[in-house]
Amino acid sequence: MLHRRSFLHLAGGAAGSLLVAPGMVLAAAETERRFVFVIQRGAADGLNIVVPYADPGYARLRGALAIDPAAATRLDGTFALHPALKETAAMYARGQALFVHAVASPYRDRSHFDGQNVLETGGSQPYQARDGWLNRLVAMLPRASDAAIAIAPTVPPALRGPVQVTSYAPSGLPGPTDDLMTRVGALYAPDRQLQAAWSAALDTRKLAQGSGARQDPASLGKLTATFLTKPHGPRIAMLETEGWDTHSGQDGRLATQLRGLDTLLAALRDGMGPAWAQTTVLVATEFGRTAAANGTGGTDHGTASVAWVLGGGVKGGRVVADWPGLGNGQLYEGRDLAPTSQLDALLAGVAAESLALDPAQVARRLFPLAGAPRPMTGLLV
């Protein structure tokens, strides 16, 4: 018998097909509130996304890699936003976006795989837990469904766990014929487990109909909104974005990455329509990058970065930061932006307020191995 994950991979090929990156995960629940988690895999450079232009250490450490504040969008007297983030800047101006700077998970050793594992499982060190904090969040929702959906080659660790998941992904290939669908259905019909999974895949495919889903950022944002706005559709989503590891040639690469994410978020916002008022999006990365530029026009693995919170119910138009500074003696281990806020606390607080759950209980359930951090609240209306 096929392993369940293998079957879903094959079923997705017929019923929706495969997406390399970015990816999306969704989970259904009896609520009109929506929560979306976007992970930036590769360690996004928070210092060049939300630029601390007023800190004299920034220009000194970054040199030619520093973002010109005249070209960026001034957020306040200290920070500016990367010029590629036009739509995000517009949301900030409308009070629908904020940034939490100098934030990090408990992880400190700068390995992508280990850092992402800590971020997604909610532990204090790598591989402490087998399930993800987002799976635990789904289980807390009233009358939570036992099905979630992933638009990705595999379900991301953040959503793995006892809550069962299926998958959907847009494809660049021609759609399957009715004859193929009938034959695959007949092949799985004698097996109770495979037949149930196939039926679930077909139900998911119906939810995506009419979205015109492709693999570009705008289409993925629209597809996410298509799922989240269905009357009986999912209410929790996760998207994966890749390519944030900018060791060299960072200027052009980071701008391209940010334009794509900006487009995706704008398409999600527009696709949500009135439901945007009940939608919260949180964007985070496994760790940041070095404060100083390296010798190849890039930055290396660091520690603290910046997280984004967007949505119709966000108390936006601000940067939340206990700024540690970039001067001599202020950097973590003499090289990185020092963390002054806990990413786990931010995740717990925003997820709880987004879904109208008790923040302290959410922190205990989602991050017990990290000591149930005091949730960061007051960021949403």
Short mmCIF file of N, CA and C in Angstrom, two decimals, residues 67-128:
data_model
loop_
_atom_site.label_atom_id
_atom_site.label_comp_id
_atom_site.label_asym_id
_atom_site.label_seq_id
_atom_site.Cartn_x
_atom_site.Cartn_y
_atom_site.Cartn_z
N ILE A 67 20.82 50.61 1.81
CA ILE A 67 19.71 51.16 1.04
C ILE A 67 19.68 52.67 1.23
N ASP A 68 19.59 53.41 0.14
CA ASP A 68 19.52 54.86 0.19
C ASP A 68 18.17 55.27 0.77
N PRO A 69 18.14 55.94 1.92
CA PRO A 69 16.85 56.31 2.51
C PRO A 69 16.03 57.23 1.61
N ALA A 70 16.68 57.95 0.72
CA ALA A 70 15.94 58.83 -0.18
C ALA A 70 15.13 58.02 -1.19
N ALA A 71 15.58 56.80 -1.47
CA ALA A 71 14.85 55.94 -2.42
C ALA A 71 13.82 55.07 -1.72
N ALA A 72 13.94 54.91 -0.41
CA ALA A 72 13.05 54.05 0.35
C ALA A 72 11.83 54.83 0.83
N THR A 73 10.88 54.12 1.42
CA THR A 73 9.69 54.74 1.98
C THR A 73 9.91 54.99 3.47
N ARG A 74 9.93 56.24 3.89
CA ARG A 74 10.13 56.55 5.31
C ARG A 74 8.92 56.05 6.11
N LEU A 75 9.18 55.23 7.11
CA LEU A 75 8.13 54.73 7.98
C LEU A 75 7.97 55.59 9.22
N ASP A 76 9.09 56.08 9.74
CA ASP A 76 9.09 56.99 10.88
C ASP A 76 10.46 57.66 10.92
N GLY A 77 10.84 58.21 12.04
CA GLY A 77 12.10 58.92 12.12
C GLY A 77 13.31 58.04 12.23
N THR A 78 13.12 56.74 12.29
CA THR A 78 14.23 55.80 12.44
C THR A 78 14.32 54.79 11.31
N PHE A 79 13.17 54.35 10.80
CA PHE A 79 13.14 53.23 9.85
C PHE A 79 12.53 53.63 8.51
N ALA A 80 12.99 52.94 7.45
CA ALA A 80 12.43 53.11 6.11
C ALA A 80 12.23 51.73 5.50
N LEU A 81 11.33 51.65 4.53
CA LEU A 81 10.98 50.37 3.90
C LEU A 81 11.65 50.26 2.53
N HIS A 82 12.14 49.06 2.23
CA HIS A 82 12.81 48.81 0.95
C HIS A 82 11.94 49.31 -0.21
N PRO A 83 12.53 49.98 -1.18
CA PRO A 83 11.73 50.59 -2.26
C PRO A 83 10.95 49.60 -3.11
N ALA A 84 11.28 48.29 -3.08
CA ALA A 84 10.54 47.31 -3.87
C ALA A 84 9.16 47.02 -3.29
N LEU A 85 8.93 47.41 -2.03
CA LEU A 85 7.69 47.04 -1.34
C LEU A 85 6.63 48.13 -1.48
N LYS A 86 6.19 48.38 -2.68
CA LYS A 86 5.25 49.47 -2.95
C LYS A 86 3.89 49.20 -2.33
N GLU A 87 3.34 48.00 -2.55
CA GLU A 87 2.01 47.68 -2.03
C GLU A 87 2.03 47.56 -0.51
N THR A 88 3.10 47.00 0.02
CA THR A 88 3.22 46.90 1.47
C THR A 88 3.29 48.29 2.10
N ALA A 89 4.00 49.20 1.43
CA ALA A 89 4.07 50.58 1.92
C ALA A 89 2.69 51.23 1.93
N ALA A 90 1.88 50.93 0.91
CA ALA A 90 0.53 51.47 0.86
C ALA A 90 -0.32 50.91 2.00
N MET A 91 -0.15 49.63 2.32
CA MET A 91 -0.89 49.04 3.44
C MET A 91 -0.44 49.67 4.76
N TYR A 92 0.85 49.92 4.89
CA TYR A 92 1.38 50.59 6.09
C TYR A 92 0.76 51.98 6.24
N ALA A 93 0.67 52.71 5.13
CA ALA A 93 0.11 54.05 5.18
C ALA A 93 -1.36 54.04 5.57
N ARG A 94 -2.07 52.95 5.24
CA ARG A 94 -3.49 52.82 5.60
C ARG A 94 -3.67 52.21 6.99
N GLY A 95 -2.58 51.96 7.69
CA GLY A 95 -2.67 51.37 9.02
C GLY A 95 -2.95 49.89 9.00
N GLN A 96 -2.62 49.20 7.88
CA GLN A 96 -2.88 47.78 7.74
C GLN A 96 -1.61 46.94 7.73
N ALA A 97 -0.50 47.53 8.14
CA ALA A 97 0.76 46.78 8.22
C ALA A 97 1.63 47.39 9.30
N LEU A 98 2.34 46.52 10.00
CA LEU A 98 3.35 46.95 10.97
C LEU A 98 4.52 45.99 10.90
N PHE A 99 5.63 46.37 11.51
CA PHE A 99 6.83 45.55 11.51
C PHE A 99 7.36 45.42 12.93
N VAL A 100 7.82 44.23 13.26
CA VAL A 100 8.46 43.99 14.55
C VAL A 100 9.93 43.70 14.26
N HIS A 101 10.81 44.60 14.68
CA HIS A 101 12.23 44.49 14.33
C HIS A 101 13.04 43.92 15.49
N ALA A 102 14.24 43.44 15.15
CA ALA A 102 15.16 42.84 16.12
C ALA A 102 14.49 41.66 16.82
N VAL A 103 13.83 40.81 16.03
CA VAL A 103 13.09 39.66 16.56
C VAL A 103 13.77 38.37 16.11
N ALA A 104 13.74 37.35 16.95
CA ALA A 104 14.38 36.07 16.62
C ALA A 104 13.73 34.95 17.40
N SER A 105 13.82 33.75 16.87
CA SER A 105 13.42 32.53 17.58
C SER A 105 14.48 32.22 18.63
N PRO A 106 14.30 31.16 19.45
CA PRO A 106 15.33 30.82 20.44
C PRO A 106 16.62 30.29 19.83
N TYR A 107 16.62 29.99 18.54
CA TYR A 107 17.77 29.36 17.89
C TYR A 107 18.89 30.37 17.63
N ARG A 108 20.17 29.93 17.82
CA ARG A 108 21.30 30.85 17.68
C ARG A 108 22.46 30.32 16.85
N ASP A 109 22.36 29.15 16.25
CA ASP A 109 23.54 28.54 15.63
C ASP A 109 23.66 28.73 14.11
N ARG A 110 22.70 29.40 13.47
CA ARG A 110 22.82 29.87 12.08
C ARG A 110 22.81 28.77 11.02
N SER A 111 22.20 27.65 11.26
CA SER A 111 21.98 26.62 10.23
C SER A 111 20.56 26.76 9.71
N HIS A 112 20.40 26.85 8.38
CA HIS A 112 19.07 27.00 7.81
C HIS A 112 18.13 25.87 8.25
N PHE A 113 18.58 24.62 8.11
CA PHE A 113 17.71 23.49 8.40
C PHE A 113 17.29 23.48 9.86
N ASP A 114 18.25 23.69 10.75
CA ASP A 114 17.95 23.68 12.18
C ASP A 114 17.11 24.90 12.56
N GLY A 115 17.44 26.05 12.00
CA GLY A 115 16.69 27.26 12.31
C GLY A 115 15.25 27.18 11.87
N GLN A 116 15.02 26.65 10.68
CA GLN A 116 13.65 26.49 10.20
C GLN A 116 12.90 25.47 11.02
N ASN A 117 13.59 24.42 11.46
CA ASN A 117 12.92 23.42 12.30
C ASN A 117 12.46 24.03 13.61
N VAL A 118 13.32 24.83 14.24
CA VAL A 118 12.94 25.48 15.50
C VAL A 118 11.77 26.43 15.28
N LEU A 119 11.83 27.22 14.21
CA LEU A 119 10.76 28.17 13.92
C LEU A 119 9.44 27.44 13.69
N GLU A 120 9.45 26.33 12.97
CA GLU A 120 8.20 25.68 12.58
C GLU A 120 7.65 24.73 13.64
N THR A 121 8.51 24.13 14.44
CA THR A 121 8.02 23.22 15.46
C THR A 121 7.77 23.90 16.80
N GLY A 122 8.34 25.10 16.99
CA GLY A 122 8.11 25.83 18.22
C GLY A 122 8.94 25.33 19.39
N GLY A 123 10.05 24.68 19.11
CA GLY A 123 10.92 24.21 20.17
C GLY A 123 11.93 25.26 20.58
N SER A 124 12.77 24.89 21.54
CA SER A 124 13.86 25.77 21.94
C SER A 124 15.17 25.35 21.30
N GLN A 125 15.18 24.16 20.71
CA GLN A 125 16.33 23.67 19.97
C GLN A 125 15.83 22.74 18.87
N PRO A 126 16.65 22.44 17.86
CA PRO A 126 16.19 21.66 16.72
C PRO A 126 15.72 20.26 17.10
N TYR A 127 14.66 19.81 16.42
CA TYR A 127 14.18 18.44 16.45
C TYR A 127 13.72 17.98 17.84
N GLN A 128 13.28 18.91 18.66
CA GLN A 128 12.66 18.57 19.94
C GLN A 128 11.26 18.02 19.73
#
